Coordinates of C-alpha atoms and ligand atoms in Angstrom, one line a residue:
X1 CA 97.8 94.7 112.1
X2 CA 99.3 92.1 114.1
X3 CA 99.7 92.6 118.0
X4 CA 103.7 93.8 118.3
X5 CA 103.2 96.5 115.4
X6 CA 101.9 99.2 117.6
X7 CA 104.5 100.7 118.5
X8 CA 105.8 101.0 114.8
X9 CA 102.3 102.1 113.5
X10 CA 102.3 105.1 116.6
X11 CA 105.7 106.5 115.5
X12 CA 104.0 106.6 111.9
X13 CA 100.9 108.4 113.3
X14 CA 103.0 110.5 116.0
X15 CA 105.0 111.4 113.3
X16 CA 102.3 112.3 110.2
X17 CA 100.4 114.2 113.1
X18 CA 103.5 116.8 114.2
X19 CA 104.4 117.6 110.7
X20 CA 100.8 117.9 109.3
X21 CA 98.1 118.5 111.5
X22 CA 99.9 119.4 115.0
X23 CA 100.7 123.0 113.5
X24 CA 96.3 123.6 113.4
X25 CA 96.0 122.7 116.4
X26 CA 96.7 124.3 120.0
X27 CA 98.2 122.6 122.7
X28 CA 95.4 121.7 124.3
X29 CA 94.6 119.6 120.9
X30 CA 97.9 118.1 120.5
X31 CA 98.4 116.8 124.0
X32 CA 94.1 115.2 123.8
X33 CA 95.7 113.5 120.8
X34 CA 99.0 112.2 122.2
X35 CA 96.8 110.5 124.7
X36 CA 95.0 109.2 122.3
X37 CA 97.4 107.5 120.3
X38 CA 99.4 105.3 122.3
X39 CA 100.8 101.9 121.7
X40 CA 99.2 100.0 124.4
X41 CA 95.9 101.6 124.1
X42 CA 95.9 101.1 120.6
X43 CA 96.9 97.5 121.1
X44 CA 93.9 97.1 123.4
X45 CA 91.3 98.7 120.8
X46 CA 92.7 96.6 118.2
X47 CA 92.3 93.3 120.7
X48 CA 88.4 94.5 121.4
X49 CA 87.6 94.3 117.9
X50 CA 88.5 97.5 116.6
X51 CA 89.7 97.1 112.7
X52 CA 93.2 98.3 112.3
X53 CA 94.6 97.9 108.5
X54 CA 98.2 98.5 107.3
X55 CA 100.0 99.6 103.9
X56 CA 103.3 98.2 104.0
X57 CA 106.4 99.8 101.8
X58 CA 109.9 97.5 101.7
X59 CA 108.8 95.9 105.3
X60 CA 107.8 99.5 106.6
X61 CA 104.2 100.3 107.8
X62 CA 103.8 103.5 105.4
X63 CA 99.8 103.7 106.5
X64 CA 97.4 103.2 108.8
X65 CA 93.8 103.1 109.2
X66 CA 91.6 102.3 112.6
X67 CA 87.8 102.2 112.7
X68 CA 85.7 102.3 115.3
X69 CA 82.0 101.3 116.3
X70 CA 82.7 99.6 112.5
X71 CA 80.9 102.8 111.2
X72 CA 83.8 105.9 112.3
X73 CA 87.6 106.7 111.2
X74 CA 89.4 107.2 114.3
X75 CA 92.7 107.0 112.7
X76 CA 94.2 107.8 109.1
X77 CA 97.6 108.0 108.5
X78 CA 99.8 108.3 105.1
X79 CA 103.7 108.4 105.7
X80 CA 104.6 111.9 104.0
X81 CA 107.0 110.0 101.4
X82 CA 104.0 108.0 100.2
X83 CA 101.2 110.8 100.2
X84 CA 99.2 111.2 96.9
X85 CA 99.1 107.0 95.5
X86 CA 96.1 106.1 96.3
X87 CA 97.3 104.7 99.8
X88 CA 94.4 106.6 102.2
X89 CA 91.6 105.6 99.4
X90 CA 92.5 102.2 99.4
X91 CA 92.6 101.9 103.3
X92 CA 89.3 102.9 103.1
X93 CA 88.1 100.6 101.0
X94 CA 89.0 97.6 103.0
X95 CA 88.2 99.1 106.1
X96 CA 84.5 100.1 104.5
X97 CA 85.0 96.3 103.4
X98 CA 85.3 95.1 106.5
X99 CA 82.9 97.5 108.0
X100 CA 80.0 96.2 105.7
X101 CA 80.6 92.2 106.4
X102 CA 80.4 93.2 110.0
X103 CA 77.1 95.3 109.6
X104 CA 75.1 94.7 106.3
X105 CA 73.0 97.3 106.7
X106 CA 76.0 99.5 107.6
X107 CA 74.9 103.1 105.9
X108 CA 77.5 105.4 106.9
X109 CA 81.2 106.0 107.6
X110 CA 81.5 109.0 109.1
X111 CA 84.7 110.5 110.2
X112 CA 86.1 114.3 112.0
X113 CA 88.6 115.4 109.3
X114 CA 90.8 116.9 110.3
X115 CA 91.2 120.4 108.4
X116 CA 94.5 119.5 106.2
X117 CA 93.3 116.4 105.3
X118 CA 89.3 117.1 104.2
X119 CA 90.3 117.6 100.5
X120 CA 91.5 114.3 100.1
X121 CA 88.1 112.6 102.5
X122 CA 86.0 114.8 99.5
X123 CA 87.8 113.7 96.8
X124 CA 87.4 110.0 98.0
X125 CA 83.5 110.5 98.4
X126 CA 83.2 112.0 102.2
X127 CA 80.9 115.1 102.6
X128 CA 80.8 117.9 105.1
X129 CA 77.8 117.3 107.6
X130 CA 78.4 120.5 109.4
X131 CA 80.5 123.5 110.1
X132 CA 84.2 123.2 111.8
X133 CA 84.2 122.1 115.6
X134 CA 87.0 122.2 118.3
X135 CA 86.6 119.4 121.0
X136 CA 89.4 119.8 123.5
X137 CA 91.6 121.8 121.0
X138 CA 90.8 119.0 118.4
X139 CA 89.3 120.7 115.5
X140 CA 87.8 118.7 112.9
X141 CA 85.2 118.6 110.1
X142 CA 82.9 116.2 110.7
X143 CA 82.2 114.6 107.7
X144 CA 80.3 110.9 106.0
X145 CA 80.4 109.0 103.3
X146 CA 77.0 107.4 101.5
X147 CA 77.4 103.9 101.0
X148 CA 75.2 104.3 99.0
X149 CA 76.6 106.3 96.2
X150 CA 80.0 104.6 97.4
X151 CA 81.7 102.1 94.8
X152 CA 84.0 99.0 97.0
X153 CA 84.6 97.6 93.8
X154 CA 87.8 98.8 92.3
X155 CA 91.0 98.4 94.6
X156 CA 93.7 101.3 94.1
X157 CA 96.0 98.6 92.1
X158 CA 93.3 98.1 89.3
X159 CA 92.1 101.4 89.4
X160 CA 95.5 102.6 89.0
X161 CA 97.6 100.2 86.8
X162 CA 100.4 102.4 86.1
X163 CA 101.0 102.4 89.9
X164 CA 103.1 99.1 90.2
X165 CA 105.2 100.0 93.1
X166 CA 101.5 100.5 95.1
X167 CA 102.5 99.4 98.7
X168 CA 101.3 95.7 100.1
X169 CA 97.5 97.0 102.2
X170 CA 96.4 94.0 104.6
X171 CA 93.6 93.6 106.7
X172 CA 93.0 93.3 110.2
Ligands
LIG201 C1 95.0 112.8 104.5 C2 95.9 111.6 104.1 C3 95.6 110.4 105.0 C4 95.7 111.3 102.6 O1 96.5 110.2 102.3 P1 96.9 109.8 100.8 O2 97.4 108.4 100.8 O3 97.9 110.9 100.4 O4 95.6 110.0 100.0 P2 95.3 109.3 98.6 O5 96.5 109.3 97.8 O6 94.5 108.1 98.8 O7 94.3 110.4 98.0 C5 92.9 110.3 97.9 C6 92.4 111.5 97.0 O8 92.7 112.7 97.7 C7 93.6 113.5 97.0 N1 94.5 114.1 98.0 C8 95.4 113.5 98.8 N2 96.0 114.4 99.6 C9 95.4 115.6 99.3 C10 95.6 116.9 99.8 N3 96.5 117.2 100.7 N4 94.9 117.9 99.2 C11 94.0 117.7 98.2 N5 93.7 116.4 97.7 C12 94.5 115.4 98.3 C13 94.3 112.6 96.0 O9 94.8 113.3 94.9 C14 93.2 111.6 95.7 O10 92.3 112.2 94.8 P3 91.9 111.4 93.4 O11 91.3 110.1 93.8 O12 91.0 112.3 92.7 O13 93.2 111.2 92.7 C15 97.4 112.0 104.3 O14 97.6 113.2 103.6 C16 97.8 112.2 105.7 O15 98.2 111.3 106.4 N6 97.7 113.5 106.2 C17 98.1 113.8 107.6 C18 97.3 113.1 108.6 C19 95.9 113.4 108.6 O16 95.5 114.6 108.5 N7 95.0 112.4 108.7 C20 93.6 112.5 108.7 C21 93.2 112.6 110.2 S1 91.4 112.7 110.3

């Protein structure tokens, strides 16, 4: 990301968030992560070193990805129009990318699924690591991902060739 896009890259997440994982959550859980996801503190994670990569559709941020502790998904965010092409697997990948320059011996990415979206952390190589939590109305699957088992190799556009409209993804 460059600083100026957070507001554009919240209304995204906001977005995503109300129509997909807002209704699994109580109130309590919806207001923790409204305060969790706004612009300026965003901005300020993303100035202390925080990684915060972007797919980009047309000029429009269509996904968005922030790690933290360069080990932990804090963020993951697909626009609905753009689900299902590869979008989330390849955010991954550079964040993991640039996760593992950071931290050579880097393991593990963990991150707390959220419950819609733990089919699609599984199918990109993320494990359960314990039962479903609620933290402040927040309820998650915390899962991780081996790097060890975990192959960095293949972006999404060579992976997928017949995918040629595959959104512009650049790094933080
Ligand atoms: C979860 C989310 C980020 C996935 O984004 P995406 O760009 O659609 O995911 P991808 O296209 O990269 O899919 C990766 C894999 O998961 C699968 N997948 C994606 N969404 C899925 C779903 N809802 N159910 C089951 N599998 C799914 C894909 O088919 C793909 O599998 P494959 O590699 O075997 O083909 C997106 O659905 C989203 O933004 N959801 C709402 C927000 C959210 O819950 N974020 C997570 C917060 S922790």
């Amino acid at each position: 990301m460059k600083l100026g896009e957070e507001t554009d890259i919240v209304d995204l997440i906001v977005r995503v968030f109300h129509e997909f994982v807002a209704p699994q959550y109580s109130r309590e859980g919806v207001t923790e992560f409204r305060k969790f996801v706004r612009a300026e503190d965003l901005a300020d994670r993303f100035k202390a070193g925080n990684p915060i990569i972007l797919a980009q559709s047309e000029g429009k941020i269509v996904g968005a990805i922030e790690m933290r502790e360069n080990s932990h998904i804090a963020l993951l965010f697909v626009e609905k129009s753009h689900q299902q092409n590869g979008i989330a697997k390849e955010l991954c990948r550079r964040a993991i990318e640039v996760c593992r320059k950071r931290n050579q011996n880097l393991q593990r990415i963990t991150v707390n699924s959220s419950p819609n979206a733990s089919s699609a952390y599984q199918k990109i190589g993320f494990i359960c690591v314990g039962n479903e939590k609620t933290v402040n109305g927040i309820r998650f699957f915390p899962m991780e991902l081996l790097l060890e088992n975990y192959d960095n190799s293949q972006s999404v556009n060579s992976a997928n060739p017949k995918k040629p409209d595959y959104p512009d993804v650049r790094g933080s």
